[in-house]
C-alpha cells in the first residue's frame, strides 16, 4: 500500500472516530438537557403548589400570625420567605370559601389601626411649625401607620419565584369577591386591600418593565396556543386560521413582563391593508387586492400597497391587572413598529366591536320606540314582521343572526340602527365618559370616533353583541395627545362629521 493510500486510510478512520465521538457527545448532551429540563419542570411544577394532602384545607391563622411577628425582627429573610412560600402553596388550592375567609382575615386583622392614626394626626396638628425636625419625624410615622400591614406581606410574596403572577391571580380572586359582595361596609374594607394590590402591581407593571414581542408562526407552540385561547373578539377557528392571523399581511404583538416571561399580558392583532376596511371580511379582501398587485416571484409583503394598519382585536389576558393601563401603550408601540416597517402607512385605525349595543337598543325600544324609529319606519317594520308589538318582535328577531339574510329587514333597519348606534356611542355616558367600554378605551388613547359600519360583523357573535355593527376609531398621531387630554379632562369626544350627522338625526327624533 502506497504512503498516500495509507495516509488516506488513517484520515478516514480518524474522521469516522471523530464523527462517532461527536454523535456520542451530542447524544449525551441531548439526554442531559432533557434530564435537566425534566428536573427543572418538576421543580417548577412543585413551586408554589401545595401537597395533595393539603388540598382545600383552610389556612391556619397561626401561620399568618407567625409571619407577621417576623416583621419587626432581625430574623433572616430566608426564614421569612420560606414561611411566605408555604402560605402561598396552601392558598393556591383553597376552596373559594376558604380563600374568601383568608381575605377577610387579612383585611380585618392586618389593615391599619384607625385609632392609632387619629392619635398621630392629633400629635402632628399640635406640633409647632418651627420644630421642623419633629414635624418630619411624626409625618413619617404617620405615613408608615397609613400603610396596611398586609402591604408588607404582598411585597414578600412578589419576591418569590412566580410571586408576581401569584399576586396577579390573588387580585383576580379579590375582584371576584368584591363583585359578589352586597355588604357596603365589608366592601369598603376589602376595597382597601384591593387598592393596595393595585398600587403594587401598577408599580411593577409600569411600561418601562414591559417587553414588546411579535408573535409569528415560528413562535413557541405554547405561546401560539395562548394567543388562540385569549382571542375573544374574533374566535380563532383552527390552526390554519391561527397561522393566517400571525402570517403575511398580519401582525400580532404582545407585552410580556420579566417576572411572567411566558405569559402574554396584552395581545394586539393588526391587519396590513390598502384602505381602512368597513367590515371583518374587508380585511381579507384588502389582503387579496394587495396580493393580486404583487408579482408572482415576490417572497415578501408588498410594501408599496400597504397604506393602512388596522387594529382589529385587542385583549387583556390578566383579570388581576384590571385598572392598570397596558393596552393603550401597546397600541402606541405597535403604531411605531408598523410605520417604521412600512413607510407608506398613513392610516391607523381600529375595527372595533360594540359589545352591549344590542341590549341597550332593546331596552330603549321597550321604553319608547319613537325615540329610535320614525313613524314611517315603525309602520314599515311592523308590516314586515307582521306584529303590533315591535319590542317583542325585535327581541325575538335579534336572538340569532338569521335576520341578516333578509334584505328587506336589513334595508329597513339600517338607518334607525345606525342613528341609534351613533347616539349610544357619542351621547350615552357613565361618569361623564363614554358608556361603551371599547369607545372609552380608544377615546382615552386619543382616537377619533371616525366611522360606524353597517353589517360589519354578521357572525352570530357580532349579531348578539351589536346587531352586526362595528366602528372605526381613527388614530391621527399628531392629534392623539390633544384628543386624549380633551376627553379625559374635559369629557369631549372627537368625532367625524359623519358620526356627528347621525347623532344630530337621533337628537331631532328624540326632541320631537
Tab-separated table of C-alpha atoms in Angstrom:
chain	number	residue	atom	x	y	z
A	1	UNK	CA	0.000	0.000	0.000
A	2	UNK	CA	1.403	3.340	-1.023
A	3	UNK	CA	2.132	6.007	1.561
A	4	UNK	CA	-0.595	8.192	0.082
A	5	UNK	CA	-3.250	5.472	0.361
A	6	UNK	CA	-2.125	4.675	3.907
A	7	UNK	CA	-2.429	8.343	4.811
A	8	UNK	CA	-5.953	8.479	3.295
A	9	UNK	CA	-6.988	5.406	5.297
A	10	UNK	CA	-5.747	6.933	8.555
A	11	UNK	CA	-7.571	10.173	7.789
A	12	UNK	CA	-10.824	8.305	7.032
A	13	UNK	CA	-10.580	6.260	10.213
A	14	UNK	CA	-9.905	9.407	12.236
A	15	UNK	CA	-12.892	11.122	10.655
A	16	UNK	CA	-15.159	8.170	11.494
A	17	UNK	CA	-13.953	8.132	15.087
A	18	UNK	CA	-14.423	11.906	15.327
A	19	UNK	CA	-17.984	11.649	13.988
A	20	UNK	CA	-18.829	8.801	16.348
A	21	UNK	CA	-17.464	10.769	19.290
A	22	UNK	CA	-19.392	13.830	18.189
A	23	UNK	CA	-22.627	11.822	17.894
A	24	UNK	CA	-21.982	10.304	21.317
A	25	UNK	CA	-21.393	13.746	22.821
A	26	UNK	CA	-24.498	15.077	21.140
A	27	UNK	CA	-26.488	12.123	22.468
A	28	UNK	CA	-25.147	12.682	25.980
A	29	UNK	CA	-25.763	16.424	25.687
A	30	UNK	CA	-29.287	15.816	24.368
A	31	UNK	CA	-30.114	13.420	27.200
A	32	UNK	CA	-28.502	15.711	29.756
A	33	UNK	CA	-30.528	18.664	28.565
A	34	UNK	CA	-33.698	16.602	28.724
A	35	UNK	CA	-32.852	15.347	32.211
A	36	UNK	CA	-32.129	18.913	33.344
A	37	UNK	CA	-35.267	20.160	31.639
A	38	UNK	CA	-37.362	17.437	33.262
A	39	UNK	CA	-35.843	18.230	36.649
A	40	UNK	CA	-36.497	21.937	36.247
A	41	UNK	CA	-40.022	21.252	35.019
A	42	UNK	CA	-40.645	19.025	38.005
A	43	UNK	CA	-39.239	21.715	40.290
A	44	UNK	CA	-41.358	24.376	38.601
A	45	UNK	CA	-44.462	22.225	38.912
A	46	UNK	CA	-43.860	21.893	42.644
A	47	UNK	CA	-43.202	25.625	43.074
A	48	UNK	CA	-45.985	27.438	44.888
A	49	UNK	CA	-48.140	24.300	44.688
A	50	UNK	CA	-49.383	22.612	47.858
A	51	UNK	CA	-49.002	18.939	48.729
A	52	UNK	CA	-52.027	16.830	47.811
A	53	UNK	CA	-52.963	16.198	51.431
A	54	UNK	CA	-53.484	19.973	51.944
A	55	UNK	CA	-55.977	20.323	49.077
A	56	UNK	CA	-58.810	22.705	50.043
A	57	UNK	CA	-57.639	22.759	53.674
A	58	UNK	CA	-58.120	26.175	55.331
A	59	UNK	CA	-55.038	28.209	56.195
A	60	UNK	CA	-54.007	28.012	59.828
A	61	UNK	CA	-54.166	31.528	61.295
A	62	UNK	CA	-51.138	30.701	63.464
A	63	UNK	CA	-49.000	30.572	60.302
A	64	UNK	CA	-50.128	34.062	59.252
A	65	UNK	CA	-49.597	35.389	62.781
A	66	UNK	CA	-46.127	33.851	62.875
A	67	UNK	CA	-45.175	35.553	59.603
A	68	UNK	CA	-46.330	38.966	60.808
A	69	UNK	CA	-44.411	38.562	64.085
A	70	UNK	CA	-41.223	38.440	61.983
A	71	UNK	CA	-41.933	41.925	60.584
A	72	UNK	CA	-40.151	43.870	63.319
A	73	UNK	CA	-37.378	41.327	63.992
A	74	UNK	CA	-33.877	40.815	62.612
A	75	UNK	CA	-34.547	37.234	61.567
A	76	UNK	CA	-33.111	36.096	58.239
A	77	UNK	CA	-35.152	36.817	55.115
A	78	UNK	CA	-34.642	33.181	54.088
A	79	UNK	CA	-36.708	32.001	57.027
A	80	UNK	CA	-39.455	34.573	56.428
A	81	UNK	CA	-39.658	33.868	52.695
A	82	UNK	CA	-39.877	30.115	53.315
A	83	UNK	CA	-42.860	30.722	55.575
A	84	UNK	CA	-44.451	33.018	52.986
A	85	UNK	CA	-43.877	30.415	50.268
A	86	UNK	CA	-45.632	27.820	52.436
A	87	UNK	CA	-48.546	30.258	52.817
A	88	UNK	CA	-48.738	30.744	49.047
A	89	UNK	CA	-48.647	26.984	48.482
A	90	UNK	CA	-51.543	26.486	50.859
A	91	UNK	CA	-53.552	29.317	49.307
A	92	UNK	CA	-53.316	28.097	45.709
A	93	UNK	CA	-55.664	25.145	46.111
A	94	UNK	CA	-58.032	26.544	48.697
A	95	UNK	CA	-61.740	26.332	48.064
A	96	UNK	CA	-63.456	29.595	47.095
A	97	UNK	CA	-64.973	29.896	50.562
A	98	UNK	CA	-61.603	29.375	52.281
A	99	UNK	CA	-59.977	31.963	50.026
A	100	UNK	CA	-62.644	34.476	50.989
A	101	UNK	CA	-62.107	33.698	54.689
A	102	UNK	CA	-58.394	34.308	54.180
A	103	UNK	CA	-59.062	37.704	52.556
A	104	UNK	CA	-61.390	38.821	55.319
A	105	UNK	CA	-58.850	37.764	57.956
A	106	UNK	CA	-56.159	39.832	56.219
A	107	UNK	CA	-58.435	42.809	55.609
A	108	UNK	CA	-59.729	42.968	59.183
A	109	UNK	CA	-56.748	41.873	61.265
A	110	UNK	CA	-53.781	43.263	59.320
A	111	UNK	CA	-55.073	46.545	57.935
A	112	UNK	CA	-54.362	49.942	59.539
A	113	UNK	CA	-55.044	50.896	63.135
A	114	UNK	CA	-57.517	53.764	62.747
A	115	UNK	CA	-57.335	54.860	66.397
A	116	UNK	CA	-53.548	54.975	66.224
A	117	UNK	CA	-53.742	57.092	63.056
A	118	UNK	CA	-56.090	59.562	64.751
A	119	UNK	CA	-53.678	59.905	67.669
A	120	UNK	CA	-50.754	60.507	65.315
A	121	UNK	CA	-52.761	63.081	63.373
A	122	UNK	CA	-53.548	64.906	66.612
A	123	UNK	CA	-49.857	64.982	67.501
A	124	UNK	CA	-48.980	66.446	64.084
A	125	UNK	CA	-51.656	69.111	64.335
A	126	UNK	CA	-50.306	70.150	67.751
A	127	UNK	CA	-46.665	70.261	66.608
A	128	UNK	CA	-45.215	73.747	66.209
A	129	UNK	CA	-44.284	74.573	62.612
A	130	UNK	CA	-40.874	75.911	63.635
A	131	UNK	CA	-39.988	72.487	65.066
A	132	UNK	CA	-39.381	71.155	61.567
A	133	UNK	CA	-37.384	68.044	62.517
A	134	UNK	CA	-40.045	66.847	64.944
A	135	UNK	CA	-42.785	67.524	62.364
A	136	UNK	CA	-40.988	65.436	59.725
A	137	UNK	CA	-40.467	62.599	62.175
A	138	UNK	CA	-44.146	62.491	63.117
A	139	UNK	CA	-45.208	62.721	59.453
A	140	UNK	CA	-43.027	59.744	58.590
A	141	UNK	CA	-44.511	57.779	61.487
A	142	UNK	CA	-47.989	58.671	60.227
A	143	UNK	CA	-47.075	57.639	56.690
A	144	UNK	CA	-45.928	54.249	57.972
A	145	UNK	CA	-49.117	53.847	60.025
A	146	UNK	CA	-51.279	54.630	56.977
A	147	UNK	CA	-49.759	51.671	55.112
A	148	UNK	CA	-51.764	48.481	55.809
A	149	UNK	CA	-49.700	45.744	57.415
A	150	UNK	CA	-50.630	43.263	54.643
A	151	UNK	CA	-48.728	45.501	52.189
A	152	UNK	CA	-45.507	44.054	53.662
A	153	UNK	CA	-46.809	40.509	53.119
A	154	UNK	CA	-47.671	41.230	49.466
A	155	UNK	CA	-44.177	42.633	48.874
A	156	UNK	CA	-42.671	39.426	50.249
A	157	UNK	CA	-44.953	37.331	48.041
A	158	UNK	CA	-43.849	39.316	44.997
A	159	UNK	CA	-40.196	38.493	45.697
A	160	UNK	CA	-40.767	34.743	45.384
A	161	UNK	CA	-40.184	32.927	42.128
A	162	UNK	CA	-43.538	33.121	40.376
A	163	UNK	CA	-44.680	35.513	43.084
A	164	UNK	CA	-45.729	38.358	40.785
A	165	UNK	CA	-48.014	36.029	38.848
A	166	UNK	CA	-49.325	34.752	42.180
A	167	UNK	CA	-50.272	38.306	43.211
A	168	UNK	CA	-51.962	38.954	39.857
A	169	UNK	CA	-54.076	35.832	40.377
A	170	UNK	CA	-54.654	36.790	44.009
A	171	UNK	CA	-56.095	40.142	42.925
A	172	UNK	CA	-58.314	38.325	40.431
A	173	UNK	CA	-59.835	36.461	43.383
A	174	UNK	CA	-60.204	39.700	45.369
A	175	UNK	CA	-62.023	41.390	42.477
A	176	UNK	CA	-64.328	38.386	42.189
A	177	UNK	CA	-65.131	38.644	45.889
A	178	UNK	CA	-65.818	42.386	45.588
A	179	UNK	CA	-68.166	41.854	42.637
A	180	UNK	CA	-70.242	39.415	44.693
A	181	UNK	CA	-70.271	41.355	47.964
A	182	UNK	CA	-73.503	43.157	48.901
A	183	UNK	CA	-72.326	44.424	52.302
A	184	UNK	CA	-71.289	48.077	51.833
A	185	UNK	CA	-69.105	48.244	54.944
A	186	UNK	CA	-67.327	44.971	54.179
A	187	UNK	CA	-66.823	46.036	50.559
A	188	UNK	CA	-65.140	49.247	51.722
A	189	UNK	CA	-62.741	47.242	53.917
A	190	UNK	CA	-61.968	44.800	51.104
A	191	UNK	CA	-61.585	47.655	48.613
A	192	UNK	CA	-58.640	48.946	50.660
A	193	UNK	CA	-56.919	45.585	50.262
A	194	UNK	CA	-57.703	45.654	46.538
A	195	UNK	CA	-56.231	49.154	46.159
A	196	UNK	CA	-53.070	48.078	47.980
A	197	UNK	CA	-52.607	45.236	45.472
A	198	UNK	CA	-53.471	47.559	42.578
A	199	UNK	CA	-50.838	50.115	43.585
A	200	UNK	CA	-48.150	47.445	43.958
A	201	UNK	CA	-48.936	45.920	40.567
A	202	UNK	CA	-49.129	49.376	38.984
A	203	UNK	CA	-45.569	49.984	40.144
A	204	UNK	CA	-44.288	46.599	38.996
A	205	UNK	CA	-46.088	46.716	35.633
A	206	UNK	CA	-45.022	50.184	34.565
A	207	UNK	CA	-44.363	50.388	30.836
A	208	UNK	CA	-40.590	50.503	31.341
A	209	UNK	CA	-40.621	46.887	32.573
A	210	UNK	CA	-42.704	45.560	29.666
A	211	UNK	CA	-41.248	43.784	26.661
A	212	UNK	CA	-42.772	44.103	23.186
A	213	UNK	CA	-42.740	40.814	21.288
A	214	UNK	CA	-44.035	39.892	17.850
A	215	UNK	CA	-45.726	36.501	17.559
A	216	UNK	CA	-45.160	34.565	14.324
A	217	UNK	CA	-45.740	31.017	13.162
A	218	UNK	CA	-42.188	30.299	14.347
A	219	UNK	CA	-43.049	31.274	17.938
A	220	UNK	CA	-43.296	28.513	20.525
A	221	UNK	CA	-46.337	26.241	20.453
A	222	UNK	CA	-47.400	27.159	23.974
A	223	UNK	CA	-47.347	30.871	23.112
A	224	UNK	CA	-49.361	30.302	19.928
A	225	UNK	CA	-51.864	28.256	21.927
A	226	UNK	CA	-52.248	31.116	24.418
A	227	UNK	CA	-52.767	33.613	21.587
A	228	UNK	CA	-55.562	31.387	20.319
A	229	UNK	CA	-57.103	30.920	23.764
A	230	UNK	CA	-57.083	34.624	24.621
A	231	UNK	CA	-58.737	35.770	21.376
A	232	UNK	CA	-62.249	36.815	22.399
A	233	UNK	CA	-63.475	39.270	19.741
A	234	UNK	CA	-62.982	37.061	16.671
A	235	UNK	CA	-62.511	33.495	17.991
A	236	UNK	CA	-59.797	31.522	16.197
A	237	UNK	CA	-61.349	28.512	14.473
A	238	UNK	CA	-58.357	26.225	13.983
A	239	UNK	CA	-54.600	26.123	13.419
A	240	UNK	CA	-55.000	27.245	9.800
A	241	UNK	CA	-56.876	30.321	10.989
A	242	UNK	CA	-54.207	30.953	13.644
A	243	UNK	CA	-51.449	30.659	11.040
A	244	UNK	CA	-53.224	33.310	8.958
A	245	UNK	CA	-53.535	35.647	11.981
A	246	UNK	CA	-49.763	35.631	12.573
A	247	UNK	CA	-48.710	35.332	8.923
A	248	UNK	CA	-48.196	37.727	5.982
A	249	UNK	CA	-50.165	40.994	5.999
A	250	UNK	CA	-50.923	40.498	9.688
A	251	UNK	CA	-49.044	41.452	12.816
A	252	UNK	CA	-49.613	40.039	16.282
A	253	UNK	CA	-47.809	41.773	19.130
A	254	UNK	CA	-47.842	41.137	22.855
A	255	UNK	CA	-46.485	42.680	26.036
A	256	UNK	CA	-44.683	40.372	28.451
A	257	UNK	CA	-43.147	41.062	31.867
A	258	UNK	CA	-39.750	39.768	33.110
A	259	UNK	CA	-41.498	38.061	36.037
A	260	UNK	CA	-44.049	36.430	33.708
A	261	UNK	CA	-41.973	35.751	30.550
A	262	UNK	CA	-44.182	33.015	29.085
A	263	UNK	CA	-47.444	34.857	29.693
A	264	UNK	CA	-48.820	37.472	27.260
A	265	UNK	CA	-50.320	40.362	29.233
A	266	UNK	CA	-51.977	42.128	26.300
A	267	UNK	CA	-52.459	40.818	22.759
A	268	UNK	CA	-52.974	43.112	19.748
A	269	UNK	CA	-53.887	41.785	16.291
A	270	UNK	CA	-53.216	44.148	13.388
A	271	UNK	CA	-54.095	43.834	9.696
A	272	UNK	CA	-51.999	45.471	6.977
A	273	UNK	CA	-54.356	46.839	4.306
A	274	UNK	CA	-54.535	49.226	1.359
A	275	UNK	CA	-57.518	51.083	2.864
A	276	UNK	CA	-59.307	51.088	6.216
A	277	UNK	CA	-61.866	48.269	5.918
A	278	UNK	CA	-65.508	48.685	6.936
A	279	UNK	CA	-66.096	45.006	7.706
A	280	UNK	CA	-64.312	41.958	9.053
A	281	UNK	CA	-64.450	40.433	5.592
A	282	UNK	CA	-62.923	43.644	4.252
A	283	UNK	CA	-59.635	42.735	5.952
A	284	UNK	CA	-59.299	39.578	3.856
A	285	UNK	CA	-60.459	41.429	0.741
A	286	UNK	CA	-57.740	44.057	1.265
A	287	UNK	CA	-55.104	41.351	1.558
A	288	UNK	CA	-56.375	39.706	-1.620
A	289	UNK	CA	-56.192	43.003	-3.553
A	290	UNK	CA	-52.600	43.614	-2.452
A	291	UNK	CA	-51.522	40.058	-3.326
A	292	UNK	CA	-53.065	40.393	-6.801
A	293	UNK	CA	-50.936	43.501	-7.388
A	294	UNK	CA	-47.783	41.671	-6.322
A	295	UNK	CA	-45.529	39.881	-8.809
A	296	UNK	CA	-45.587	36.101	-8.671
A	297	UNK	CA	-41.877	35.904	-7.790
A	298	UNK	CA	-42.151	38.200	-4.767
A	299	UNK	CA	-41.490	36.451	-1.468
A	300	UNK	CA	-42.087	39.410	0.830
A	301	UNK	CA	-45.122	41.564	1.577
A	302	UNK	CA	-45.842	44.273	-0.966
A	303	UNK	CA	-44.640	47.349	0.929
A	304	UNK	CA	-45.816	49.824	-1.707
A	305	UNK	CA	-49.508	48.923	-1.347
A	306	UNK	CA	-49.688	48.668	2.446
A	307	UNK	CA	-51.120	52.036	3.459
A	308	UNK	CA	-53.296	51.234	6.466
A	309	UNK	CA	-52.741	49.407	9.746
A	310	UNK	CA	-55.975	48.223	11.345
A	311	UNK	CA	-56.136	47.120	14.975
A	312	UNK	CA	-58.953	44.588	14.781
A	313	UNK	CA	-58.585	42.833	18.135
A	314	UNK	CA	-57.029	43.732	21.460
A	315	UNK	CA	-57.343	41.642	24.605
A	316	UNK	CA	-56.003	41.950	28.127
A	317	UNK	CA	-55.365	38.480	29.480
A	318	UNK	CA	-54.953	39.007	33.234
A	319	UNK	CA	-58.072	39.983	35.185
A	320	UNK	CA	-55.847	40.795	38.153
A	321	UNK	CA	-54.347	43.713	36.184
A	322	UNK	CA	-57.696	45.458	35.816
A	323	UNK	CA	-57.317	49.224	36.091
A	324	UNK	CA	-53.652	49.121	35.013
A	325	UNK	CA	-53.430	50.619	31.533
A	326	UNK	CA	-51.371	48.401	29.251
A	327	UNK	CA	-53.417	48.223	26.040
A	328	UNK	CA	-53.008	51.907	25.188
A	329	UNK	CA	-49.211	51.627	25.442
A	330	UNK	CA	-49.256	48.510	23.274
A	331	UNK	CA	-51.192	50.290	20.515
A	332	UNK	CA	-48.709	53.181	20.587
A	333	UNK	CA	-45.720	50.834	20.398
A	334	UNK	CA	-47.252	48.796	17.575
A	335	UNK	CA	-48.090	52.002	15.669
A	336	UNK	CA	-44.398	52.931	15.842
A	337	UNK	CA	-43.323	49.451	14.729
A	338	UNK	CA	-45.602	49.140	11.698
A	339	UNK	CA	-44.990	52.705	10.444
A	340	UNK	CA	-41.254	52.073	10.755
A	341	UNK	CA	-41.541	48.775	8.890
A	342	UNK	CA	-43.968	50.100	6.247
A	343	UNK	CA	-43.216	53.779	5.458
A	344	UNK	CA	-46.253	54.048	3.139
A	345	UNK	CA	-48.695	53.589	6.046
A	346	UNK	CA	-50.517	56.860	6.672
A	347	UNK	CA	-53.772	55.457	8.110
A	348	UNK	CA	-54.067	53.952	11.575
A	349	UNK	CA	-57.445	52.743	12.742
A	350	UNK	CA	-59.284	50.155	14.780
A	351	UNK	CA	-62.157	47.992	13.612
A	352	UNK	CA	-63.923	47.677	16.929
A	353	UNK	CA	-66.900	45.782	18.346
A	354	UNK	CA	-69.743	47.456	20.268
A	355	UNK	CA	-70.289	44.822	22.987
A	356	UNK	CA	-73.562	45.895	24.656
A	357	UNK	CA	-75.295	47.894	21.951
A	358	UNK	CA	-77.994	45.278	21.260
A	359	UNK	CA	-79.025	45.170	24.935
A	360	UNK	CA	-79.120	48.969	25.132
A	361	UNK	CA	-81.133	49.153	21.886
A	362	UNK	CA	-83.789	46.686	23.016
A	363	UNK	CA	-84.093	48.397	26.385
A	364	UNK	CA	-84.664	51.769	24.682
A	365	UNK	CA	-87.183	50.314	22.233
A	366	UNK	CA	-89.078	48.849	25.181
A	367	UNK	CA	-89.130	52.220	26.972
A	368	UNK	CA	-90.003	54.363	23.948
A	369	UNK	CA	-89.774	53.036	20.408
A	370	UNK	CA	-90.414	56.529	18.970
A	371	UNK	CA	-87.001	57.595	20.280
A	372	UNK	CA	-85.415	55.026	17.950
A	373	UNK	CA	-87.742	54.874	14.925
A	374	UNK	CA	-89.637	57.447	12.910
A	375	UNK	CA	-93.377	56.882	12.389
A	376	UNK	CA	-92.816	55.625	8.857
A	377	UNK	CA	-90.060	53.281	9.994
A	378	UNK	CA	-92.283	51.845	12.721
A	379	UNK	CA	-95.101	51.187	10.269
A	380	UNK	CA	-92.793	49.547	7.722
A	381	UNK	CA	-91.072	47.315	10.283
A	382	UNK	CA	-94.372	46.288	11.873
A	383	UNK	CA	-95.674	45.339	8.422
A	384	UNK	CA	-92.558	43.319	7.552
A	385	UNK	CA	-92.615	41.497	10.889
A	386	UNK	CA	-96.434	41.217	10.971
A	387	UNK	CA	-96.658	42.469	14.546
A	388	UNK	CA	-98.147	45.214	16.724
A	389	UNK	CA	-95.521	44.760	19.458
A	390	UNK	CA	-92.247	45.854	17.883
A	391	UNK	CA	-90.236	45.270	21.059
A	392	UNK	CA	-91.148	41.581	21.390
A	393	UNK	CA	-90.790	41.049	17.660
A	394	UNK	CA	-87.292	42.609	17.508
A	395	UNK	CA	-86.150	40.846	20.673
A	396	UNK	CA	-87.064	37.541	19.048
A	397	UNK	CA	-85.556	38.618	15.719
A	398	UNK	CA	-82.218	39.580	17.287
A	399	UNK	CA	-81.893	36.247	19.115
A	400	UNK	CA	-79.806	34.968	16.211
A	401	UNK	CA	-78.145	36.258	13.041
A	402	UNK	CA	-80.602	34.755	10.514
A	403	UNK	CA	-82.375	38.108	10.036
A	404	UNK	CA	-79.232	39.419	8.327
A	405	UNK	CA	-80.062	37.210	5.348
A	406	UNK	CA	-83.376	39.020	4.777
A	407	UNK	CA	-82.611	42.014	2.543
A	408	UNK	CA	-85.947	43.733	3.322
A	409	UNK	CA	-85.430	43.665	7.091
A	410	UNK	CA	-81.757	44.625	6.687
A	411	UNK	CA	-82.664	47.573	4.462
A	412	UNK	CA	-85.405	48.823	6.793
A	413	UNK	CA	-83.317	48.554	9.959
A	414	UNK	CA	-80.160	50.171	8.593
A	415	UNK	CA	-80.986	53.871	9.105
A	416	UNK	CA	-82.603	53.639	12.550
A	417	UNK	CA	-79.910	51.336	13.941
A	418	UNK	CA	-77.094	53.486	12.533
A	419	UNK	CA	-78.654	56.558	14.180
A	420	UNK	CA	-79.195	54.762	17.463
A	421	UNK	CA	-75.654	53.400	17.449
A	422	UNK	CA	-74.164	56.858	16.898
A	423	UNK	CA	-76.234	58.195	19.806
A	424	UNK	CA	-75.208	55.276	22.023
A	425	UNK	CA	-71.504	55.728	21.331
A	426	UNK	CA	-71.400	59.528	21.405
A	427	UNK	CA	-74.054	60.594	23.927
A	428	UNK	CA	-74.621	57.747	26.371
A	429	UNK	CA	-72.295	58.365	29.315
A	430	UNK	CA	-71.093	56.864	32.571
A	431	UNK	CA	-69.401	59.318	34.924
A	432	UNK	CA	-69.175	61.762	32.002
A	433	UNK	CA	-67.250	59.283	29.843
A	434	UNK	CA	-68.486	57.077	27.018
A	435	UNK	CA	-70.739	54.294	28.322
A	436	UNK	CA	-69.317	51.826	25.810
A	437	UNK	CA	-66.106	50.370	27.276
A	438	UNK	CA	-64.379	49.952	23.898
A	439	UNK	CA	-65.208	53.541	22.911
A	440	UNK	CA	-63.898	54.771	26.254
A	441	UNK	CA	-60.645	52.852	25.747
A	442	UNK	CA	-59.893	54.271	22.289
A	443	UNK	CA	-61.052	57.799	23.132
A	444	UNK	CA	-58.779	57.857	26.176
A	445	UNK	CA	-55.964	56.892	23.818
A	446	UNK	CA	-56.722	59.962	21.698
A	447	UNK	CA	-58.526	58.306	18.789
A	448	UNK	CA	-61.320	59.893	16.739
A	449	UNK	CA	-64.744	58.247	16.513
A	450	UNK	CA	-64.466	58.079	12.745
A	451	UNK	CA	-66.991	55.748	11.086
A	452	UNK	CA	-69.860	53.458	12.081
A	453	UNK	CA	-70.114	50.422	9.826
A	454	UNK	CA	-73.319	48.573	8.932
A	455	UNK	CA	-73.250	44.754	8.696
A	456	UNK	CA	-69.565	44.801	9.584
A	457	UNK	CA	-69.667	41.565	11.580
A	458	UNK	CA	-72.606	39.338	10.526
A	459	UNK	CA	-71.378	36.425	12.635
A	460	UNK	CA	-73.596	35.084	15.451
A	461	UNK	CA	-71.316	36.811	17.946
A	462	UNK	CA	-71.477	40.126	16.056
A	463	UNK	CA	-75.258	39.876	15.876
A	464	UNK	CA	-75.575	39.055	19.565
A	465	UNK	CA	-73.437	41.981	20.693
A	466	UNK	CA	-74.219	44.802	18.282
A	467	UNK	CA	-76.630	43.655	15.551
A	468	UNK	CA	-73.572	43.335	13.297
A	469	UNK	CA	-72.401	46.946	13.638
A	470	UNK	CA	-68.763	47.887	14.211
A	471	UNK	CA	-66.909	51.178	14.440
A	472	UNK	CA	-63.578	52.572	13.232
A	473	UNK	CA	-61.645	54.636	15.761
A	474	UNK	CA	-59.048	56.546	13.758
A	475	UNK	CA	-55.626	57.424	15.159
A	476	UNK	CA	-54.089	60.630	13.832
A	477	UNK	CA	-50.749	60.534	15.649
A	478	UNK	CA	-50.255	64.306	15.586
A	479	UNK	CA	-53.615	64.814	17.322
A	480	UNK	CA	-53.819	61.919	19.801
A	481	UNK	CA	-52.312	63.827	22.731
A	482	UNK	CA	-54.759	66.750	22.416
A	483	UNK	CA	-57.718	64.443	21.819
A	484	UNK	CA	-56.821	62.340	24.853
A	485	UNK	CA	-56.444	65.381	27.106
A	486	UNK	CA	-59.723	66.927	25.913
A	487	UNK	CA	-61.551	63.668	26.564
A	488	UNK	CA	-60.014	62.826	29.947
A	489	UNK	CA	-60.035	66.362	31.345
A	490	UNK	CA	-62.980	67.938	29.508
A	491	UNK	CA	-65.141	64.899	28.576
A	492	UNK	CA	-65.086	65.998	24.927
A	493	UNK	CA	-65.388	63.291	22.281
A	494	UNK	CA	-63.666	63.962	18.952
A	495	UNK	CA	-65.839	62.539	16.180
A	496	UNK	CA	-66.036	62.793	12.389
A	497	UNK	CA	-68.688	64.789	10.544
A	498	UNK	CA	-70.381	61.544	9.507
A	499	UNK	CA	-70.808	60.391	13.106
A	500	UNK	CA	-71.968	63.851	14.250
A	501	UNK	CA	-74.559	63.932	11.445
A	502	UNK	CA	-76.041	60.637	12.663
A	503	UNK	CA	-76.091	61.913	16.256
A	504	UNK	CA	-77.943	65.063	15.182
A	505	UNK	CA	-80.559	62.979	13.351
A	506	UNK	CA	-81.089	60.903	16.507
A	507	UNK	CA	-81.349	64.041	18.612
A	508	UNK	CA	-84.061	65.550	16.394
A	509	UNK	CA	-86.065	62.348	16.707
A	510	UNK	CA	-85.739	62.346	20.491
A	511	UNK	CA	-86.724	66.018	20.796
A	512	UNK	CA	-89.968	65.675	18.857
